Tab-separated table of C-alpha atoms in Angstrom:
chain	number	residue	atom	x	y	z
T	823	MET	CA	58.928	-77.789	-58.121
T	824	ARG	CA	55.418	-76.648	-57.248
T	825	LYS	CA	54.864	-79.714	-55.076
T	826	ILE	CA	58.101	-79.057	-53.186
T	827	MET	CA	57.104	-75.419	-52.659
T	828	PHE	CA	53.672	-76.515	-51.423
T	829	LEU	CA	55.151	-79.053	-48.994
T	830	LEU	CA	57.628	-76.465	-47.743
T	831	LEU	CA	54.842	-73.949	-47.186
T	832	ILE	CA	52.712	-76.472	-45.305
T	833	SER	CA	55.633	-77.487	-43.078
T	834	VAL	CA	56.466	-73.839	-42.323
T	835	VAL	CA	52.832	-73.099	-41.454
T	836	LEU	CA	52.446	-76.219	-39.310
T	837	SER	CA	55.730	-75.601	-37.489
T	838	GLY	CA	54.004	-72.552	-35.991
T	839	CYS	CA	51.700	-74.965	-34.156
T	840	ALA	CA	54.474	-76.245	-31.870
T	841	ARG	CA	52.821	-75.748	-28.510
T	842	LEU	CA	52.752	-77.460	-25.177
T	843	GLY	CA	49.152	-78.560	-25.634
T	844	GLU	CA	46.159	-78.313	-23.342
T	845	GLY	CA	46.394	-78.267	-19.574
T	846	ILE	CA	48.648	-76.450	-17.163
T	847	HIS	CA	52.422	-76.298	-17.551
T	848	ILE	CA	54.468	-75.018	-14.648
T	849	TYR	CA	58.103	-74.097	-14.191
T	850	ASN	CA	58.749	-73.492	-10.517
T	851	ASP	CA	62.152	-72.715	-9.031
T	852	SER	CA	60.796	-70.780	-6.039
T	853	ASN	CA	59.837	-72.134	-2.615
T	854	ALA	CA	56.115	-71.665	-3.237
T	855	ASP	CA	53.730	-74.543	-3.823
T	856	SER	CA	52.344	-74.752	-7.368
T	857	ALA	CA	49.125	-76.554	-6.324
T	858	PRO	CA	47.017	-73.349	-5.845
T	859	ALA	CA	47.792	-72.322	-9.453
T	860	GLU	CA	46.650	-75.753	-10.645
T	861	ASN	CA	43.407	-75.371	-8.683
T	862	VAL	CA	42.719	-71.945	-10.193
T	863	PHE	CA	43.178	-73.449	-13.653
T	864	LYS	CA	40.951	-76.463	-12.921
T	865	GLU	CA	38.142	-74.327	-11.506
T	866	ASP	CA	37.902	-72.144	-14.614
T	867	ASP	CA	36.290	-73.956	-17.547
T	868	ARG	CA	36.914	-71.036	-19.944
T	869	LEU	CA	40.632	-71.823	-20.044
T	870	VAL	CA	42.254	-74.197	-22.529
T	871	SER	CA	45.851	-74.036	-21.357
T	872	MET	CA	47.996	-72.146	-18.896
T	873	THR	CA	51.746	-71.685	-18.707
T	874	VAL	CA	53.088	-70.583	-15.360
T	875	ILE	CA	56.559	-69.463	-14.347
T	876	LEU	CA	57.375	-68.999	-10.679
T	877	HIS	CA	60.744	-67.412	-10.135
T	878	ASP	CA	62.078	-65.172	-7.391
T	879	GLN	CA	58.822	-63.483	-6.241
T	880	GLN	CA	57.648	-63.252	-9.836
T	881	PHE	CA	54.538	-65.101	-11.014
T	882	VAL	CA	54.189	-64.798	-14.801
T	883	SER	CA	51.425	-66.658	-16.566
T	884	GLY	CA	50.084	-66.867	-20.114
T	885	VAL	CA	46.631	-68.341	-20.674
T	886	THR	CA	44.785	-69.435	-23.796
T	887	VAL	CA	41.024	-69.178	-23.588
T	888	LYS	CA	38.232	-70.976	-25.463
T	889	THR	CA	37.289	-69.396	-28.808
T	890	PHE	CA	34.101	-67.664	-27.703
T	891	SER	CA	35.613	-66.566	-24.393
T	892	ARG	CA	38.123	-64.500	-26.391
T	893	PHE	CA	35.600	-61.641	-26.280
T	894	HIS	CA	36.020	-61.497	-22.494
T	895	LYS	CA	39.821	-61.776	-22.357
T	896	LYS	CA	40.277	-58.648	-20.227
T	897	LYS	CA	37.656	-59.793	-17.720
T	898	ILE	CA	39.150	-63.295	-17.478
T	899	GLU	CA	42.653	-61.830	-16.987
T	900	LYS	CA	41.373	-59.592	-14.193
T	901	GLU	CA	39.517	-62.409	-12.415
T	902	LEU	CA	42.485	-64.780	-12.660
T	903	LYS	CA	44.853	-62.103	-11.384
T	904	GLU	CA	42.649	-61.490	-8.339
T	905	LYS	CA	42.453	-65.218	-7.534
T	906	LEU	CA	46.184	-65.764	-8.019
T	907	GLU	CA	47.100	-62.705	-5.960
T	908	LYS	CA	45.090	-64.201	-3.104
T	909	ALA	CA	46.817	-67.564	-3.533
T	910	TYR	CA	50.300	-66.045	-3.857
T	911	PRO	CA	50.325	-62.908	-1.668
T	912	ASP	CA	54.146	-62.608	-1.659
T	913	PHE	CA	54.441	-62.740	-5.436
T	914	ASP	CA	54.210	-60.096	-8.111
T	915	VAL	CA	51.461	-61.637	-10.270
T	916	THR	CA	51.246	-61.039	-14.027
T	917	VAL	CA	48.518	-62.803	-16.021
T	918	SER	CA	47.892	-62.315	-19.720
T	919	ALA	CA	45.742	-63.960	-22.383
T	920	ASP	CA	47.901	-62.404	-25.095
T	921	ASN	CA	49.301	-64.904	-27.622
T	922	LYS	CA	52.747	-63.326	-27.447
T	923	ILE	CA	52.987	-63.909	-23.706
T	924	VAL	CA	51.821	-67.525	-24.097
T	925	HIS	CA	54.450	-67.977	-26.804
T	926	LYS	CA	57.237	-66.440	-24.696
T	927	THR	CA	56.400	-68.378	-21.519
T	928	THR	CA	56.158	-71.607	-23.548
T	929	GLU	CA	59.602	-70.863	-24.963
T	930	ILE	CA	61.014	-70.435	-21.444
T	931	ILE	CA	59.499	-73.727	-20.255
T	932	GLN	CA	60.755	-75.626	-23.307
T	933	ASN	CA	64.199	-74.046	-23.205
T	934	LYS	CA	66.439	-75.910	-20.788
T	935	ASP	CA	68.837	-73.010	-20.303
T	936	LYS	CA	67.364	-70.896	-17.521
T	937	ALA	CA	70.394	-68.666	-17.053
T	938	GLN	CA	68.763	-65.409	-18.113
T	939	LEU	CA	65.323	-66.115	-16.715
T	940	GLU	CA	65.191	-62.876	-14.765
T	941	GLU	CA	65.838	-60.786	-17.880
T	942	GLN	CA	63.384	-62.788	-19.956
T	943	LEU	CA	60.624	-62.311	-17.386
T	944	GLU	CA	61.325	-58.594	-17.177
T	945	LYS	CA	61.059	-58.395	-20.951
T	946	ILE	CA	57.676	-60.145	-20.921
T	947	ILE	CA	56.350	-57.705	-18.298
T	948	SER	CA	57.696	-54.709	-20.241
T	949	LEU	CA	55.987	-55.997	-23.406
T	950	LEU	CA	52.651	-55.935	-21.618
T	951	LYS	CA	53.189	-52.353	-20.472
T	952	GLU	CA	53.942	-51.186	-24.012
T	953	GLU	CA	51.107	-48.948	-25.169
T	954	THR	CA	52.059	-47.860	-28.677
G	94	MET	CA	5.340	-44.833	-71.785
G	95	ASP	CA	4.770	-43.964	-68.168
G	96	GLU	CA	7.207	-44.385	-65.358
G	97	LYS	CA	5.762	-47.613	-63.953
G	98	LYS	CA	5.695	-49.318	-67.313
G	99	PHE	CA	9.307	-48.321	-67.969
G	100	ALA	CA	10.421	-49.674	-64.599
G	101	LYS	CA	8.642	-52.968	-65.315
G	102	ILE	CA	10.301	-53.394	-68.725
G	103	GLU	CA	13.669	-52.376	-67.307
G	104	GLN	CA	13.353	-55.016	-64.605
G	105	GLN	CA	12.433	-57.676	-67.137
G	106	LEU	CA	15.336	-56.870	-69.437
G	107	SER	CA	18.161	-56.344	-66.965
G	108	PRO	CA	19.972	-59.537	-65.882
G	109	LYS	CA	19.206	-60.766	-62.364
G	110	THR	CA	21.856	-60.216	-59.716
G	111	PRO	CA	23.168	-63.567	-58.475
G	112	LEU	CA	22.877	-62.481	-54.844
G	113	GLY	CA	23.780	-65.810	-53.247
G	114	LEU	CA	26.863	-66.279	-55.412
G	115	ASN	CA	27.992	-62.690	-54.786
G	116	ILE	CA	27.689	-63.177	-51.039
G	117	VAL	CA	29.733	-66.391	-51.168
G	118	LYS	CA	32.416	-64.706	-53.303
G	119	ALA	CA	32.545	-61.698	-50.954
G	120	PHE	CA	32.797	-64.005	-47.956
G	121	LEU	CA	35.670	-65.975	-49.473
G	122	THR	CA	37.589	-62.894	-50.667
G	123	GLY	CA	37.143	-60.967	-47.417
G	124	GLY	CA	38.047	-64.092	-45.447
G	125	THR	CA	41.216	-64.646	-47.481
G	126	ILE	CA	42.319	-61.027	-46.986
G	127	CYS	CA	41.740	-61.336	-43.231
G	128	LEU	CA	43.616	-64.658	-43.155
G	129	ILE	CA	46.616	-63.002	-44.827
G	130	GLY	CA	46.333	-60.213	-42.241
G	131	GLN	CA	46.328	-62.817	-39.466
G	132	PHE	CA	49.489	-64.398	-40.889
G	133	ILE	CA	51.198	-60.996	-41.015
G	134	ALA	CA	50.165	-60.304	-37.409
G	135	MET	CA	51.560	-63.701	-36.366
G	136	PHE	CA	54.779	-62.895	-38.233
G	137	TYR	CA	55.204	-59.622	-36.322
G	138	MET	CA	54.418	-61.357	-33.032
G	139	THR	CA	56.834	-64.236	-33.625
G	140	PHE	CA	59.834	-62.379	-34.997
G	141	PHE	CA	59.478	-58.945	-33.361
G	142	ASP	CA	58.593	-57.632	-29.912
G	143	PHE	CA	54.911	-57.053	-30.643
G	144	THR	CA	52.042	-58.356	-28.548
G	145	GLU	CA	48.627	-59.267	-29.943
G	146	ARG	CA	47.459	-55.734	-29.157
G	147	THR	CA	50.423	-53.793	-30.528
G	148	ALA	CA	50.885	-56.008	-33.626
G	149	SER	CA	47.709	-54.572	-35.167
G	150	ASN	CA	49.394	-51.272	-36.161
G	151	PRO	CA	52.228	-52.703	-38.321
G	152	THR	CA	49.792	-55.313	-39.702
G	153	VAL	CA	47.433	-52.615	-40.929
G	154	ALA	CA	50.362	-50.684	-42.431
G	155	THR	CA	51.603	-53.795	-44.253
G	156	MET	CA	48.146	-54.643	-45.606
G	157	VAL	CA	47.716	-51.058	-46.846
G	158	PHE	CA	51.150	-51.225	-48.491
G	159	LEU	CA	50.411	-54.567	-50.194
G	160	ALA	CA	47.067	-53.306	-51.514
G	161	MET	CA	48.811	-50.143	-52.756
G	162	VAL	CA	51.352	-52.189	-54.725
G	163	LEU	CA	48.602	-54.426	-56.135
G	164	THR	CA	46.555	-51.384	-57.152
G	165	GLY	CA	49.587	-49.857	-58.872
G	166	LEU	CA	50.177	-53.079	-60.797
G	167	GLY	CA	46.508	-53.259	-61.778
G	168	GLN	CA	45.871	-56.517	-59.909
G	169	TYR	CA	43.575	-55.274	-57.139
G	170	LYS	CA	40.764	-54.448	-59.560
G	171	LYS	CA	40.660	-58.113	-60.569
G	172	ILE	CA	40.272	-59.117	-56.916
G	173	ALA	CA	37.623	-56.411	-56.458
G	174	GLN	CA	35.692	-57.549	-59.548
G	175	PHE	CA	35.584	-61.073	-58.162
G	176	GLY	CA	35.073	-60.328	-54.485
G	177	GLY	CA	32.938	-57.155	-54.549
G	178	ALA	CA	32.283	-56.033	-50.986
G	179	GLY	CA	34.708	-58.676	-49.725
G	180	ALA	CA	37.553	-56.691	-51.293
G	181	ALA	CA	36.138	-53.243	-50.501
G	182	VAL	CA	35.309	-53.541	-46.804
G	183	PRO	CA	38.724	-54.518	-45.307
G	184	ILE	CA	41.446	-51.869	-44.916
G	185	THR	CA	42.873	-52.945	-48.306
G	186	GLY	CA	39.751	-51.529	-49.998
G	187	PHE	CA	40.433	-48.165	-48.363
G	188	SER	CA	44.016	-48.250	-49.630
G	189	ASN	CA	42.759	-49.138	-53.100
G	190	ALA	CA	40.337	-46.201	-53.067
G	191	VAL	CA	43.098	-43.717	-52.153
G	192	VAL	CA	45.701	-45.020	-54.596
G	193	SER	CA	43.381	-45.509	-57.570
G	194	ALA	CA	42.059	-41.941	-57.200
G	195	SER	CA	45.666	-40.646	-57.065
G	196	ILE	CA	46.645	-42.567	-60.199
G	197	GLU	CA	43.552	-41.400	-62.043
G	198	HIS	CA	44.196	-37.706	-61.389
G	199	LYS	CA	47.986	-37.769	-61.766
G	200	SER	CA	47.749	-36.097	-65.191
G	201	GLU	CA	46.274	-32.974	-63.555
G	202	GLY	CA	49.469	-32.380	-61.543
G	203	TYR	CA	50.728	-33.402	-58.150
G	204	VAL	CA	49.157	-30.635	-56.063
G	205	LEU	CA	45.701	-30.050	-57.532
G	206	GLY	CA	45.492	-33.436	-59.247
G	207	VAL	CA	46.862	-36.025	-56.831
G	208	GLY	CA	46.647	-33.897	-53.663
G	209	GLY	CA	43.183	-32.553	-54.390
G	210	ASN	CA	41.595	-35.801	-55.486
G	211	MET	CA	43.347	-38.385	-53.333
G	212	PHE	CA	40.526	-38.548	-50.808
G	213	LYS	CA	37.725	-38.167	-53.319
G	214	LEU	CA	36.492	-41.706	-52.651
G	215	ALA	CA	38.086	-42.340	-49.270
G	216	GLY	CA	37.088	-38.969	-47.797
G	217	SER	CA	33.590	-40.172	-46.955
G	218	VAL	CA	35.040	-43.244	-45.222
G	219	ILE	CA	37.186	-40.997	-43.019
G	220	LEU	CA	34.315	-38.595	-42.313
G	221	PHE	CA	31.770	-41.249	-41.324
G	222	GLY	CA	34.453	-43.235	-39.506
G	223	VAL	CA	35.318	-40.257	-37.326
G	224	VAL	CA	31.656	-39.369	-36.731
G	225	SER	CA	30.683	-42.934	-35.780
G	226	ALA	CA	33.784	-43.361	-33.573
G	227	PHE	CA	32.909	-40.107	-31.786
G	228	THR	CA	29.285	-41.211	-31.303
G	229	VAL	CA	30.218	-44.661	-29.977
G	230	ALA	CA	32.845	-43.160	-27.632
G	231	LEU	CA	30.287	-40.656	-26.364
G	232	ILE	CA	27.715	-43.380	-25.670
G	233	LYS	CA	30.313	-45.538	-23.914
G	234	THR	CA	31.545	-42.619	-21.805
G	235	ILE	CA	27.978	-41.954	-20.656
G	236	LEU	CA	27.409	-45.663	-19.890
G	237	VAL	CA	30.660	-45.854	-17.910
G	238	LYS	CA	29.720	-42.678	-16.045
G	239	PHE	CA	26.431	-44.287	-14.960
G	240	GLY	CA	28.201	-47.551	-14.061
G	241	VAL	CA	26.433	-49.741	-16.663
G	242	VAL	CA	29.686	-50.993	-18.226
G	243	SER	CA	33.366	-50.649	-17.424
G	244	TRP	CA	36.236	-49.592	-19.723
């Protein structure tokens, strides 16, 4: 019984590690080119992975940074936002190094049903504005 | 017997503190408590609409609640005896200090006993916490004003 419980616990804990892995992952259903976003990611060696969603003038991105760069998350977010705003002037750019945002954007990319993408993106942006 | 002689004999007789072992135990206990806290934060982030920043509030509340239950059941003192500072420094230690003082003085009544003695141990933590937070905020405000750092 104990062994079964232990195995169950390990599998539950490890199932939390289901991620897209390192590198950049893009979902693009807009007319914009996704190459500038890839360049921004390649130029920055503090980043481990980046998930990008381009949809209807919305650019939402979640980034994971290297362990010791975590202390400069805010600065990295700001720098990335500036670069991406230059690359995508027509888009409303949102960049976050928050785990929740990475998790949500990963979910959108993995989920094949994109019917409520607009609502999902709005929810992500509202989560970032939440102050309490 | 003069003072110096007494101190010398006292030092010889009292058992030596196993400093290295205590540090390792504190490290492991404190680390385990923080790991549990991390799991709780991940739980709130995965199943509720909390971000990394906002998940800290319910996480702290849950940790305080868990430590309160453990103190009430008499289990936290075992952790504290093993872990020392490792169990006292995280927020759970603060919760333990409040609850154990309340339990101890319950016999004196709810108002003057529990109410009056609840913060007997934790009061100093609150006082010095507020003072140090004020000082750090003041220093940072001045540094921001002079453009050395940004918010």
